[in-house]
Amino acid sequence: MKRSAADISHVILGAGGHARSLLGLLAACDLRLGGCIAPAAPEVGWPASCPWLGNDAALGRLDIARAALVNGLGSVGPTALRRQVFDTARKRGFTFPTLVHPSAIVAEHVALFEGAQVLAGAILQAGVTVEENVLLNTGCIVDHGCWIGAHTHLAPGVTLSGSVTIGSGVHVGTGAVILQGVRIGDLAIVGAGAVVTRDVTPGATVVGNPARSLARP
């Protein structure tokens, strides 16, 4: 029997800044909130409407048939922890809804995989593919034909020109611009405000305008 949205409680994993943004996303999508799970109780000022359910052990008390998880971990660099949280919960049988803020613009022929999050004001043009557990933060612009690999985070205000390919586990910092046809390798980091004019190798960190690789220690 198919579950209806009214039957599902959405539980946020995490209680930091991105998790708080997700409270607004869930409310805007008119989805039922079941609380949050985090290593410790949220800081003072955390909304009472989202009760803390406990640490990771609380997952064992959730009914998989009635709970969907929302990945509340953002990133300011490597996205490994975000991926770990997602993969661990998936192995336990939990599902992650795909969430799109009502103010986002999503063109036809856009593919959004499980757990993708599209926040307020984002624009996704035709032919874009967004793989699982990707976070497209506030005001991102993703032009036609782009491919964004699993567990990647595009921070607020990122712009991808057409036919950009982003690998898995990539972090693209606030306000970065990636030009037409550029490929970003797996696990790369693009610094805030960078303008990327050529391909980035896997695992590299690039900064500046035009973006250049940081020397490894």
Short mmCIF file of N, CA, C and O in Angstrom, two decimals, residues 67-113:
data_model
loop_
_atom_site.label_atom_id
_atom_site.label_comp_id
_atom_site.label_asym_id
_atom_site.label_seq_id
_atom_site.Cartn_x
_atom_site.Cartn_y
_atom_site.Cartn_z
N ALA A 67 8.41 6.93 8.61
CA ALA A 67 9.38 8.02 8.76
C ALA A 67 10.25 8.14 7.52
O ALA A 67 10.73 7.13 6.98
N ALA A 68 10.43 9.36 7.04
CA ALA A 68 11.39 9.66 5.98
C ALA A 68 12.45 10.57 6.57
O ALA A 68 12.16 11.42 7.42
N LEU A 69 13.68 10.39 6.13
CA LEU A 69 14.79 11.17 6.68
C LEU A 69 15.18 12.29 5.73
O LEU A 69 15.08 12.16 4.51
N VAL A 70 15.63 13.39 6.33
CA VAL A 70 16.07 14.57 5.57
C VAL A 70 17.48 14.89 6.04
O VAL A 70 17.71 15.12 7.23
N ASN A 71 18.42 14.89 5.12
CA ASN A 71 19.83 15.08 5.49
C ASN A 71 20.09 16.54 5.82
O ASN A 71 20.10 17.41 4.95
N GLY A 72 20.32 16.81 7.10
CA GLY A 72 20.50 18.18 7.57
C GLY A 72 21.94 18.61 7.68
O GLY A 72 22.22 19.66 8.27
N LEU A 73 22.87 17.85 7.11
CA LEU A 73 24.27 18.23 7.16
C LEU A 73 24.65 18.97 5.88
O LEU A 73 24.48 18.46 4.78
N GLY A 74 25.13 20.19 6.04
CA GLY A 74 25.70 20.92 4.91
C GLY A 74 27.19 20.65 4.84
O GLY A 74 27.69 19.64 5.33
N SER A 75 27.93 21.55 4.23
CA SER A 75 29.39 21.42 4.19
C SER A 75 29.99 22.77 3.87
O SER A 75 29.38 23.61 3.21
N VAL A 76 31.21 22.97 4.37
CA VAL A 76 32.01 24.13 3.99
C VAL A 76 33.32 23.67 3.35
O VAL A 76 34.23 24.45 3.16
N GLY A 77 33.39 22.41 3.04
CA GLY A 77 34.56 21.78 2.44
C GLY A 77 34.16 20.37 2.03
O GLY A 77 33.13 20.18 1.38
N PRO A 78 34.95 19.36 2.40
CA PRO A 78 34.61 17.99 2.02
C PRO A 78 33.20 17.59 2.45
O PRO A 78 32.73 17.97 3.52
N THR A 79 32.54 16.80 1.61
CA THR A 79 31.16 16.39 1.87
C THR A 79 31.06 14.96 2.39
O THR A 79 29.98 14.37 2.38
N ALA A 80 32.18 14.41 2.86
CA ALA A 80 32.21 12.99 3.26
C ALA A 80 31.21 12.67 4.36
O ALA A 80 30.56 11.62 4.35
N LEU A 81 31.07 13.56 5.35
CA LEU A 81 30.15 13.29 6.45
C LEU A 81 28.71 13.28 5.97
O LEU A 81 27.90 12.44 6.40
N ARG A 82 28.37 14.18 5.08
CA ARG A 82 27.02 14.19 4.50
C ARG A 82 26.73 12.87 3.79
O ARG A 82 25.66 12.29 3.93
N ARG A 83 27.72 12.38 3.05
CA ARG A 83 27.55 11.10 2.36
C ARG A 83 27.43 9.95 3.36
O ARG A 83 26.59 9.05 3.19
N GLN A 84 28.25 9.96 4.40
CA GLN A 84 28.23 8.89 5.39
C GLN A 84 26.87 8.78 6.07
O GLN A 84 26.33 7.67 6.23
N VAL A 85 26.31 9.91 6.44
CA VAL A 85 24.99 9.92 7.09
C VAL A 85 23.94 9.33 6.16
O VAL A 85 23.11 8.51 6.55
N PHE A 86 23.98 9.73 4.90
CA PHE A 86 23.01 9.25 3.91
C PHE A 86 23.15 7.75 3.70
O PHE A 86 22.17 6.99 3.76
N ASP A 87 24.38 7.29 3.44
CA ASP A 87 24.60 5.87 3.13
C ASP A 87 24.25 4.98 4.32
O ASP A 87 23.66 3.91 4.14
N THR A 88 24.61 5.40 5.52
CA THR A 88 24.33 4.58 6.71
C THR A 88 22.83 4.40 6.90
O THR A 88 22.35 3.29 7.17
N ALA A 89 22.08 5.48 6.77
CA ALA A 89 20.63 5.39 6.94
C ALA A 89 19.98 4.58 5.83
O ALA A 89 19.03 3.81 6.08
N ARG A 90 20.46 4.73 4.62
CA ARG A 90 19.91 3.95 3.50
C ARG A 90 20.10 2.46 3.73
O ARG A 90 19.21 1.65 3.45
N LYS A 91 21.26 2.07 4.25
CA LYS A 91 21.53 0.65 4.52
C LYS A 91 20.58 0.09 5.56
O LYS A 91 20.30 -1.11 5.59
N ARG A 92 20.06 0.95 6.43
CA ARG A 92 19.11 0.52 7.45
C ARG A 92 17.67 0.50 6.94
O ARG A 92 16.76 0.17 7.67
N GLY A 93 17.50 0.87 5.68
CA GLY A 93 16.19 0.78 5.07
C GLY A 93 15.40 2.07 5.00
O GLY A 93 14.26 2.08 4.52
N PHE A 94 15.99 3.18 5.45
CA PHE A 94 15.28 4.45 5.42
C PHE A 94 15.32 5.07 4.01
O PHE A 94 16.23 4.78 3.23
N THR A 95 14.34 5.91 3.74
CA THR A 95 14.30 6.63 2.48
C THR A 95 14.46 8.13 2.74
O THR A 95 14.18 8.62 3.84
N PHE A 96 14.91 8.83 1.70
CA PHE A 96 15.09 10.27 1.76
C PHE A 96 14.25 10.90 0.64
O PHE A 96 14.48 10.59 -0.54
N PRO A 97 13.31 11.77 0.97
CA PRO A 97 12.51 12.40 -0.08
C PRO A 97 13.33 13.39 -0.89
O PRO A 97 14.31 13.96 -0.40
N THR A 98 12.94 13.58 -2.12
CA THR A 98 13.47 14.67 -2.93
C THR A 98 12.66 15.91 -2.62
O THR A 98 11.43 15.89 -2.69
N LEU A 99 13.32 17.00 -2.27
CA LEU A 99 12.65 18.22 -1.80
C LEU A 99 12.97 19.39 -2.71
O LEU A 99 14.15 19.66 -2.99
N VAL A 100 11.94 20.07 -3.17
CA VAL A 100 12.09 21.24 -4.04
C VAL A 100 11.27 22.38 -3.46
O VAL A 100 10.05 22.26 -3.32
N HIS A 101 11.93 23.48 -3.12
CA HIS A 101 11.21 24.64 -2.58
C HIS A 101 10.25 25.19 -3.64
O HIS A 101 10.60 25.24 -4.83
N PRO A 102 9.06 25.58 -3.25
CA PRO A 102 8.09 26.09 -4.22
C PRO A 102 8.58 27.29 -5.03
O PRO A 102 8.10 27.53 -6.14
N SER A 103 9.53 28.05 -4.49
CA SER A 103 10.03 29.21 -5.22
C SER A 103 11.12 28.85 -6.24
O SER A 103 11.53 29.70 -7.04
N ALA A 104 11.59 27.61 -6.20
CA ALA A 104 12.59 27.18 -7.19
C ALA A 104 11.93 27.03 -8.55
O ALA A 104 10.73 26.73 -8.66
N ILE A 105 12.72 27.21 -9.60
CA ILE A 105 12.24 27.03 -10.97
C ILE A 105 12.93 25.80 -11.54
O ILE A 105 14.16 25.77 -11.66
N VAL A 106 12.14 24.79 -11.85
CA VAL A 106 12.68 23.53 -12.38
C VAL A 106 12.05 23.30 -13.75
O VAL A 106 10.83 23.10 -13.86
N ALA A 107 12.86 23.34 -14.80
CA ALA A 107 12.38 23.19 -16.16
C ALA A 107 11.98 21.74 -16.44
O ALA A 107 12.19 20.83 -15.62
N GLU A 108 11.42 21.52 -17.61
CA GLU A 108 11.09 20.16 -18.03
C GLU A 108 12.37 19.36 -18.26
O GLU A 108 13.44 19.91 -18.50
N HIS A 109 12.22 18.05 -18.17
CA HIS A 109 13.32 17.12 -18.45
C HIS A 109 14.49 17.31 -17.49
O HIS A 109 15.66 17.21 -17.88
N VAL A 110 14.16 17.60 -16.24
CA VAL A 110 15.16 17.63 -15.17
C VAL A 110 15.00 16.37 -14.34
O VAL A 110 13.88 16.03 -13.93
N ALA A 111 16.09 15.65 -14.08
CA ALA A 111 16.05 14.42 -13.28
C ALA A 111 16.60 14.69 -11.90
O ALA A 111 17.75 15.15 -11.76
N LEU A 112 15.80 14.42 -10.87
CA LEU A 112 16.20 14.61 -9.48
C LEU A 112 16.17 13.25 -8.79
O LEU A 112 15.11 12.62 -8.69
N PHE A 113 17.31 12.80 -8.29
CA PHE A 113 17.41 11.49 -7.64
C PHE A 113 17.02 11.61 -6.17
O PHE A 113 16.80 12.69 -5.63
#
